[in-house]
CSV table of C-alpha atoms in Angstrom, one decimal:
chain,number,residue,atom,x,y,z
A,274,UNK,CA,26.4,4.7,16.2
A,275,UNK,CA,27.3,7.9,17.7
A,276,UNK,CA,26.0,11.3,16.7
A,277,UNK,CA,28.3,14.3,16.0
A,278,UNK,CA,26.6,17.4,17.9
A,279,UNK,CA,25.1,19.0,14.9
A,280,UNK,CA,23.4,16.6,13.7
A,281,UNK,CA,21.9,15.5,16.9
A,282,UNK,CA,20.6,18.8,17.4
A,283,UNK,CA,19.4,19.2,13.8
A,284,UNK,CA,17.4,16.0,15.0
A,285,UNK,CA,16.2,17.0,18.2
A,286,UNK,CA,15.1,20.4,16.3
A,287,UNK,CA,13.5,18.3,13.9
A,288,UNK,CA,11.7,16.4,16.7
A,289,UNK,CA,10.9,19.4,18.4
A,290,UNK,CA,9.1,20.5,15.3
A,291,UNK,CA,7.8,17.9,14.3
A,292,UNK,CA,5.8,17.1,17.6
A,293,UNK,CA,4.4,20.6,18.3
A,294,UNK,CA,6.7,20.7,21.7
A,295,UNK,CA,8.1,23.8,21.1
A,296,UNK,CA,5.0,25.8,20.1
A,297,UNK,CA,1.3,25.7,20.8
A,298,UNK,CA,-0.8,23.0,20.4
A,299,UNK,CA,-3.6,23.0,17.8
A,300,UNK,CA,-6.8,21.3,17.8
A,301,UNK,CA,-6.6,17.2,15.9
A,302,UNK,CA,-8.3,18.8,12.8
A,303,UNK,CA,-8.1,16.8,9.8
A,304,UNK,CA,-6.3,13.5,10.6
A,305,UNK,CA,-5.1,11.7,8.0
A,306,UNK,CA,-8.4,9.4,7.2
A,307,UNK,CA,-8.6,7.7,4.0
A,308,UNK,CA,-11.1,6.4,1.7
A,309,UNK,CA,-11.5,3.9,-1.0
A,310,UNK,CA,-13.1,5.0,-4.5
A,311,UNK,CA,-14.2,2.8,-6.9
A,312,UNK,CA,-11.1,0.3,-7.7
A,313,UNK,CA,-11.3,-2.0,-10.3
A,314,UNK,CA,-10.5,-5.8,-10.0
A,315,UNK,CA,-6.4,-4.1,-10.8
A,316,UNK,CA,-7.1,-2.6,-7.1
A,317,UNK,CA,-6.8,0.9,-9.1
A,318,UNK,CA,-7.1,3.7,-9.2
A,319,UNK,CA,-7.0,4.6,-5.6
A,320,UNK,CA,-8.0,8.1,-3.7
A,321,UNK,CA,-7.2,8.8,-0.6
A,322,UNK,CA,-8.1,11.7,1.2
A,323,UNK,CA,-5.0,12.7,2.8
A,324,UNK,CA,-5.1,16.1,4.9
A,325,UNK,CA,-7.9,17.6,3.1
A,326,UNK,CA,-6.6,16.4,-0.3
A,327,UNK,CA,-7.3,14.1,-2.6
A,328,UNK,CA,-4.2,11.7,-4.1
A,329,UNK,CA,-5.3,9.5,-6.9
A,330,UNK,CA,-3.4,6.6,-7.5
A,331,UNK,CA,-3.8,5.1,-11.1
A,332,UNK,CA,-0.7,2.6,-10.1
A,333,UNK,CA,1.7,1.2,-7.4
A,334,UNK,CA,4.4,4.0,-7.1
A,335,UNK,CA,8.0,2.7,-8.2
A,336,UNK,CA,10.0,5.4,-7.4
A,337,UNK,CA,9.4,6.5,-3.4
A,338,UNK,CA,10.5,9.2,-1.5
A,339,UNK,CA,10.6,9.0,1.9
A,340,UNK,CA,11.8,11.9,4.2
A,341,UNK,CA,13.5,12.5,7.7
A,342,UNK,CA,11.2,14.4,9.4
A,343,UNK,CA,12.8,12.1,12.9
A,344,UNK,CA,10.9,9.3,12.6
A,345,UNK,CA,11.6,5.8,11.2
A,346,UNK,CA,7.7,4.9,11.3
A,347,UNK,CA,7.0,5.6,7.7
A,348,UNK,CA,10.7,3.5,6.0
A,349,UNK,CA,9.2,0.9,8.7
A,350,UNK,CA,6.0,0.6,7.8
A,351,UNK,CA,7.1,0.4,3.9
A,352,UNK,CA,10.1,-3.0,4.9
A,353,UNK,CA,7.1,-4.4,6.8
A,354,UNK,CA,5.1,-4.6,3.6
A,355,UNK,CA,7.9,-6.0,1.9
A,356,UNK,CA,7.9,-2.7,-0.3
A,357,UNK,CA,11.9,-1.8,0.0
A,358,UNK,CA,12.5,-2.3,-3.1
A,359,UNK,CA,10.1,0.5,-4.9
A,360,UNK,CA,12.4,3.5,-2.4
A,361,UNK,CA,14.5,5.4,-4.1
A,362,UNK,CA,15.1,7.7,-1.3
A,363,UNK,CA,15.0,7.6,2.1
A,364,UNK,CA,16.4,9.9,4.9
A,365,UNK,CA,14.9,8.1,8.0
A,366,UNK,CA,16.8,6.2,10.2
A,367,UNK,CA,17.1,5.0,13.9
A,368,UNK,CA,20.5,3.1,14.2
A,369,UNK,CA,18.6,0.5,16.3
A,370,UNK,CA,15.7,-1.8,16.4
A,371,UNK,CA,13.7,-3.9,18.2
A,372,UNK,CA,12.6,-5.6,14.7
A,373,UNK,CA,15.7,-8.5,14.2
A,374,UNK,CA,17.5,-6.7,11.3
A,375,UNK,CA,15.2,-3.9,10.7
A,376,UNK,CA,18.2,-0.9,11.4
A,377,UNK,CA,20.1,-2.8,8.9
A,378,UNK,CA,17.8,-3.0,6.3
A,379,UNK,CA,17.3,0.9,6.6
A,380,UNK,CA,20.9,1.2,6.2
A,381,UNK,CA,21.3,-0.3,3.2
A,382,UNK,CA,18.4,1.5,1.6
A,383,UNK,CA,19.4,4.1,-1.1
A,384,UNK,CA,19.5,7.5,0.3
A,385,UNK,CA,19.7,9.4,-3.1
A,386,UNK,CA,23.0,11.3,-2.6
A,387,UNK,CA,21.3,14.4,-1.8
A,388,UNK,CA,22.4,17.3,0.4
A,389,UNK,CA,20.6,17.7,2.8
A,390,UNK,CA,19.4,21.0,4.4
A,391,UNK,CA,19.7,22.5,8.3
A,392,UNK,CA,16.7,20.1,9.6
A,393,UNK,CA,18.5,17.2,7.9
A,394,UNK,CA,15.9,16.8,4.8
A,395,UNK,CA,15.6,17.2,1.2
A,396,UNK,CA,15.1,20.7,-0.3
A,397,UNK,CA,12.9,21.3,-3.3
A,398,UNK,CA,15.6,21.0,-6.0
A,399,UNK,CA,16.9,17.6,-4.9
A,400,UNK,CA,13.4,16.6,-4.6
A,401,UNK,CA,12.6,17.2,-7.8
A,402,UNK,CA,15.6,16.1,-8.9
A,403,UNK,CA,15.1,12.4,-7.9
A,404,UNK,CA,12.0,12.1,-10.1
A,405,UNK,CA,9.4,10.6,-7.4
A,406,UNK,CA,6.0,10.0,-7.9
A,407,UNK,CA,5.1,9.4,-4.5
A,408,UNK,CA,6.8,11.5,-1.2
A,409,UNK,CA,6.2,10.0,2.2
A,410,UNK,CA,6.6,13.0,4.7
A,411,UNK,CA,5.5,12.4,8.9
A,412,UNK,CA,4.0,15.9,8.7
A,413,UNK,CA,3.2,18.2,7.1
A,414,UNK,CA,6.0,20.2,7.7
A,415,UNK,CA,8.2,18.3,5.2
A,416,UNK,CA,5.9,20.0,2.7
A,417,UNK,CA,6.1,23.4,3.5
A,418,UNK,CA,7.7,25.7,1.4
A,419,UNK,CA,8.7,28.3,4.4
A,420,UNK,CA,11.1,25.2,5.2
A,421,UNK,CA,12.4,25.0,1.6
A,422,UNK,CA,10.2,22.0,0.7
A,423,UNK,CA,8.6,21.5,-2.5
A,424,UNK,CA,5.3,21.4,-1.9
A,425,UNK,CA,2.4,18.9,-2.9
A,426,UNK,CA,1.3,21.0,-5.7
A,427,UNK,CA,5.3,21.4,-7.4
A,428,UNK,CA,5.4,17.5,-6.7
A,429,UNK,CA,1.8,17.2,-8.5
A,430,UNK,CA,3.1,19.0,-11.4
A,431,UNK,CA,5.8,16.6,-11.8
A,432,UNK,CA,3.5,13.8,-11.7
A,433,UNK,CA,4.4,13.1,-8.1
A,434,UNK,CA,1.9,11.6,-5.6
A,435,UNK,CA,2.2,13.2,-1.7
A,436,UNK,CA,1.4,11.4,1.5
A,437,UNK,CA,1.0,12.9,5.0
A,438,UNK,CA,1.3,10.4,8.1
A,439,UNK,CA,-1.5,10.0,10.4
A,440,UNK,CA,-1.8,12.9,12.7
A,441,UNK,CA,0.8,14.8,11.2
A,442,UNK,CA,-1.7,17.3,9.1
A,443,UNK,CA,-1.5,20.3,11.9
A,444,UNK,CA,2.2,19.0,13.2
A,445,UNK,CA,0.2,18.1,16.3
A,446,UNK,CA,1.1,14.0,17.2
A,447,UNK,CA,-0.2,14.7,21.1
A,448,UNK,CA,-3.1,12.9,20.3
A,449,UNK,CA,-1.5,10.0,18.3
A,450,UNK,CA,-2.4,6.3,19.4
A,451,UNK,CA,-1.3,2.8,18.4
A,452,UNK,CA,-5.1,3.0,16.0
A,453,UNK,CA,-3.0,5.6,13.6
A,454,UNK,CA,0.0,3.0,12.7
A,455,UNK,CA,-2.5,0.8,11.9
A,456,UNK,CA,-4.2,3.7,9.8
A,457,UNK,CA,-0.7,3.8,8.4
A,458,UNK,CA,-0.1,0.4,7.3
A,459,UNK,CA,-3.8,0.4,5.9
A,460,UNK,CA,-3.2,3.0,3.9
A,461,UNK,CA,0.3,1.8,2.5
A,462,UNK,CA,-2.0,-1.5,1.7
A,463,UNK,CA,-4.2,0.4,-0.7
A,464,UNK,CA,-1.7,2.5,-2.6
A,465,UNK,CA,0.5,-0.5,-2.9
A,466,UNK,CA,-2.4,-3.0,-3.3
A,467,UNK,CA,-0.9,-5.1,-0.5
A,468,UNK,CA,-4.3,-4.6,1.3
A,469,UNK,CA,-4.0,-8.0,2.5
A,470,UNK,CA,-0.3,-8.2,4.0
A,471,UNK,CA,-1.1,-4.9,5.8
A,472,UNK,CA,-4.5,-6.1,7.3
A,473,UNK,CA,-2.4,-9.4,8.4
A,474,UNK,CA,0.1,-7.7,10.4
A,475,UNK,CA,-2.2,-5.3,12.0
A,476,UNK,CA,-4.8,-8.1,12.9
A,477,UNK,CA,-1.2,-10.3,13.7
A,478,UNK,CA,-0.5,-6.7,16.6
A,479,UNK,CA,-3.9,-6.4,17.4
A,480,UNK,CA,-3.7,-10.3,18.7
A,481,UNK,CA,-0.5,-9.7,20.9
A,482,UNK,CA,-1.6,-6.8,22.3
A,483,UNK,CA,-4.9,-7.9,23.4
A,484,UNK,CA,-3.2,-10.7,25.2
A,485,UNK,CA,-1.1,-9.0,26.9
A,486,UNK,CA,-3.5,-6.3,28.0
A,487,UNK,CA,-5.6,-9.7,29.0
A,488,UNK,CA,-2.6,-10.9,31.6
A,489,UNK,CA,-2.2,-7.3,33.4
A,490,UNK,CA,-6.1,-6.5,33.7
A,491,UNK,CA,-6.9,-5.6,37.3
A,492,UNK,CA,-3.3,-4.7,38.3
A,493,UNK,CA,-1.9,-1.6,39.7
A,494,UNK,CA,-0.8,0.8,37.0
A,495,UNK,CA,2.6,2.3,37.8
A,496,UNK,CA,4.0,5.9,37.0
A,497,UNK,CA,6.0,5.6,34.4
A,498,UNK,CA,8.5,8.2,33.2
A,499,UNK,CA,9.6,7.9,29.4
A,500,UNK,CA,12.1,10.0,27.7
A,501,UNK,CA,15.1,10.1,25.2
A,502,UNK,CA,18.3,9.5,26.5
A,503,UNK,CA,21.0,12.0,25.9
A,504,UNK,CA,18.8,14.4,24.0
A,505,UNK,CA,18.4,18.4,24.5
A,506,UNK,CA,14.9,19.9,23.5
A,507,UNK,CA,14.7,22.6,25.4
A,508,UNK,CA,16.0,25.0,28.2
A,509,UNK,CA,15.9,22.7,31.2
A,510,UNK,CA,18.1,19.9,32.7
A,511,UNK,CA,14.8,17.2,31.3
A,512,UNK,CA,13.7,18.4,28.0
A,513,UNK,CA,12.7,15.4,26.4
A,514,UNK,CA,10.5,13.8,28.5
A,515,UNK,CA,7.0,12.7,26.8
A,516,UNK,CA,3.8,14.0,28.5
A,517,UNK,CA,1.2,13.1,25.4
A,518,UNK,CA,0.8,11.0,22.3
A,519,UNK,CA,1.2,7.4,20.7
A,520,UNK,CA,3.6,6.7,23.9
A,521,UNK,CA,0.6,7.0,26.1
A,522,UNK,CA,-1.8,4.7,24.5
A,523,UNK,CA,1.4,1.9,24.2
A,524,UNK,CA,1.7,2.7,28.3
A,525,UNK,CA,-2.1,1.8,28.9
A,526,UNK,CA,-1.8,-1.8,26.9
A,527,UNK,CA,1.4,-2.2,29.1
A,528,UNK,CA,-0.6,-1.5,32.7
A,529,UNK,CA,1.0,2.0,33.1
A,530,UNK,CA,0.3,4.9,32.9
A,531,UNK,CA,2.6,8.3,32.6
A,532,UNK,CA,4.3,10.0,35.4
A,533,UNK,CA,4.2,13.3,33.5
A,534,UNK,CA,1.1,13.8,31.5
A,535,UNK,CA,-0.1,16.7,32.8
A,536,UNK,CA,3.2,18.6,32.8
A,537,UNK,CA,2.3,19.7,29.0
A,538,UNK,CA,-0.5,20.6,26.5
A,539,UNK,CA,2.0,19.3,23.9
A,540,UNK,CA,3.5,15.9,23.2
A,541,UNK,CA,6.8,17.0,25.5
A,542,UNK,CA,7.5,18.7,28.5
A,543,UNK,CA,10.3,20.7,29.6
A,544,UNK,CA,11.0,19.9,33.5
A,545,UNK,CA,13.5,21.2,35.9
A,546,UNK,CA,15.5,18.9,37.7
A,547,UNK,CA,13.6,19.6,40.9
A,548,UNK,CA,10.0,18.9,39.7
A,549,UNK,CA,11.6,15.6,37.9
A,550,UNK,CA,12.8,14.8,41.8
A,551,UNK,CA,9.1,15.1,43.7
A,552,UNK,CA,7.5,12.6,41.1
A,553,UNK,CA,7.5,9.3,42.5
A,554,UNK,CA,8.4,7.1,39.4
A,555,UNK,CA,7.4,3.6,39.7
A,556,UNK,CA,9.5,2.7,36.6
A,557,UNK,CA,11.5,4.7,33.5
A,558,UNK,CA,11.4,3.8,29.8
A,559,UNK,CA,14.7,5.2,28.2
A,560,UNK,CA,14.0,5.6,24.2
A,561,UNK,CA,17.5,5.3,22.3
A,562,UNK,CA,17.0,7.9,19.2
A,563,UNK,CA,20.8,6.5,17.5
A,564,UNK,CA,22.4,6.3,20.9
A,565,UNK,CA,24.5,3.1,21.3
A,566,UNK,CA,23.6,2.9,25.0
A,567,UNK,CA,20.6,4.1,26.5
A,568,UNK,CA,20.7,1.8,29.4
A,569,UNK,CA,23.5,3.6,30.6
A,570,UNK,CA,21.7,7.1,30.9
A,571,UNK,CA,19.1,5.0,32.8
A,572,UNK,CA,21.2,3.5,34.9
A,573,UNK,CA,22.6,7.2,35.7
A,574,UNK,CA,19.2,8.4,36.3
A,575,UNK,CA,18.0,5.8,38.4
A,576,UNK,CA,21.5,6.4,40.9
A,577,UNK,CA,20.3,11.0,40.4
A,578,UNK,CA,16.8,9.8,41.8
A,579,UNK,CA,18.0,7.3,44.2
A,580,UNK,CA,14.6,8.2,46.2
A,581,UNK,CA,12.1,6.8,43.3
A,582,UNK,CA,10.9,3.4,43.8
A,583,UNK,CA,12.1,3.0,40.2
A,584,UNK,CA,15.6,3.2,41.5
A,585,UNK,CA,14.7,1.3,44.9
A,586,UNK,CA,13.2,-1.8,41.9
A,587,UNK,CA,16.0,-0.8,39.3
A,588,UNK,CA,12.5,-0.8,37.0
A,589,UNK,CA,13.8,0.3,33.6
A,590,UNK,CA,13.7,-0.5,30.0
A,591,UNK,CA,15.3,0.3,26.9
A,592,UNK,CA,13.4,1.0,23.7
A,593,UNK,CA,14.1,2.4,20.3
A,594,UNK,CA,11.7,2.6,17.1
A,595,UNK,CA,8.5,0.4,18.6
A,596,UNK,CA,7.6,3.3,20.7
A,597,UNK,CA,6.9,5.1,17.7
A,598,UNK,CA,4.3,5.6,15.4
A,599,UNK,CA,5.1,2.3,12.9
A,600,UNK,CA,4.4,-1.5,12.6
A,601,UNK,CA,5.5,-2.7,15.4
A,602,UNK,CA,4.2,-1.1,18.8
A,603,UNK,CA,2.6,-4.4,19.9
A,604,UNK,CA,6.5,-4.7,20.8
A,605,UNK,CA,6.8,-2.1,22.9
A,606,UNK,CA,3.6,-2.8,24.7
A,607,UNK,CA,5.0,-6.0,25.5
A,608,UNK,CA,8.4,-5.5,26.9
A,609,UNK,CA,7.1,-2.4,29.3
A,610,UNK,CA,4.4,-5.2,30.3
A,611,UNK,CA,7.2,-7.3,31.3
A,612,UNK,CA,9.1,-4.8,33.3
A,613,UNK,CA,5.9,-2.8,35.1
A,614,UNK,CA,4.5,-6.6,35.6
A,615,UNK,CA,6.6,-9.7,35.7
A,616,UNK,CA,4.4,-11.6,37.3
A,617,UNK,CA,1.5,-11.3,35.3
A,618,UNK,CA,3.5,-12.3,31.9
């Protein structure tokens, strides 16, 4: 699925905002933590506190919102549970997968007919329009009525429950890790009261990650550079190249670590083409954000660098939603395991 220009650049705007890349970073506050209070044998009612406020939930939400906000982690997260059917709206998407069938599922999902604003997301009206009573939103930006967002109060007032993403209360995700999908899914089991499905799959990831982490103990840890293919963020030739966040932690389980980490305080960096050329890269993780053919742009990259021992190895893989906050990062740890140490697995 290819992406007309505007709409890829609404999307790496939204990106942009979403991760703190294009402004300062701000201290991890307030994560998203949750708590339990005093269900009954029902599993209700159910408080968590969500970015400093408290959402009651006296029953499982039928009618769910879920907004862009470039991510597919939180539309994920909800197919996982096997909780597709309570969406009524959803604006994520990622036109591939490494999840057998996942992208098409998301497809099929309602998207509400709505018209969508500049940063490709519902404004207030349309919100309130599709009578939720629970939003899903990555950040808190897609609550923030500068943007043109209704905001968790005017969703309270229409008897609307609100839900901010792990991380995502200061619109900082440079210190996300693989620990905050799971903090995801857990929450998702409690408001759903699918507690036990959600603890399955994370104790199910958990499991595969520790094994491979198990097989590549001990050996050398590569530099790795991961980036989006074919995406503009900012001013330079390599604007979307990841120096922080839940990309990191995925690397470590893999045996890697990142080439670029210290080229930002925020979760991207912004590099010329000549500081992109004096890092040795051991290897290159290409994520596809709805581009049919990532593994083309790293095939082009590894012939611009042909000095990298990535090129010299032609050490590259191709990833899409995995390497994302969402259900299924024991994924991505495992096929950059697979390519940094073959082997070893």
């Amino acid at each position: 699925m290819s992406m007309n220009r505007p709409a890829a650049a609404a999307l790496a705007a939204a990106l942009c905002l979403l991760t703190a890349a294009c402004g300062s970073s701000s201290d991890d506050k307030a994560s998203a933590k949750s708590t339990e209070a005093g269900a009954s044998k029902s599993g209700y009612p159910v408080t968590l506190d969500n970015c400093g406020q408290q959402e009651t939930f006296k029953k499982a939400p039928s009618r769910v919102v879920v907004m862009n906000g470039a991510s597919v982690a939180e539309v994920s997260t909800l197919l996982a549970l096997g909780l597709g059917g309570k969406i009524v709206a959803n604006q994520q998407t990622y036109g591939m997968s490494e999840v057998e069938g996942r992208a098409e599922a998301i497809k099929k999902l309602p998207t509400g007919d709505v018209e969508l604003n500049d940063a490709y997301d519902i404004p207030r009206e349309a919100m309130l329009g599709l009578r939720p009573d629970m939003v899903l939103s990555t950040t808190s930006y897609g609550f923030d009525e500068k943007n043109g967002f209704a905001t968790r109060e005017q969703l309270k007032e229409v008897g609307a429950n609100s839900y901010v993403s792990p991380q995502g209360c200061d619109q900082d995700t440079s210190k996300m890790t693989i620990a905050d999908s799971y903090q995801l899914l857990r929450d998702m089991g409690k408001v759903f009261n699918v507690s036990d499905k959600a603890e399955k799959l994370i104790a199910a990831s958990e499991k595969n990650i520790a094994a491979v982490a198990d097989k590549v103990k001990g050996e050398k840890e590569p530099k790795v550079m991961v980036l989006f293919s074919n995406m503009a963020m900012g001013g330079n030739d390599f604007s979307s190249v990841v120096a922080k966040g839940i990309y990191n932690d995925i690397l470590a389980k893999a045996g890697g670590s990142n080439a670029f980490e210290n080229a930002s305080e925020t979760s991207f960096a912004d590099l010329s083409k000549e500081k992109v050329a004096a890092t040795d890269v051991d290897a290159l993780v290409v994520i596809g954000y709805n581009d049919p053919n990532p593994a083309a742009y790293a095939k082009k990259l590894l012939k611009e660098f042909p000095q990298w021992p990535a090129a010299k190895n032609n050490a590259y893989v191709t990833l899409s939603d995995s390497m994302y906050l969402g259900p299924s990062n024991d994924l991505a740890v495992e096929k950059i395991a697979k390519m940094l140490h073959p082997d070893a697995l």
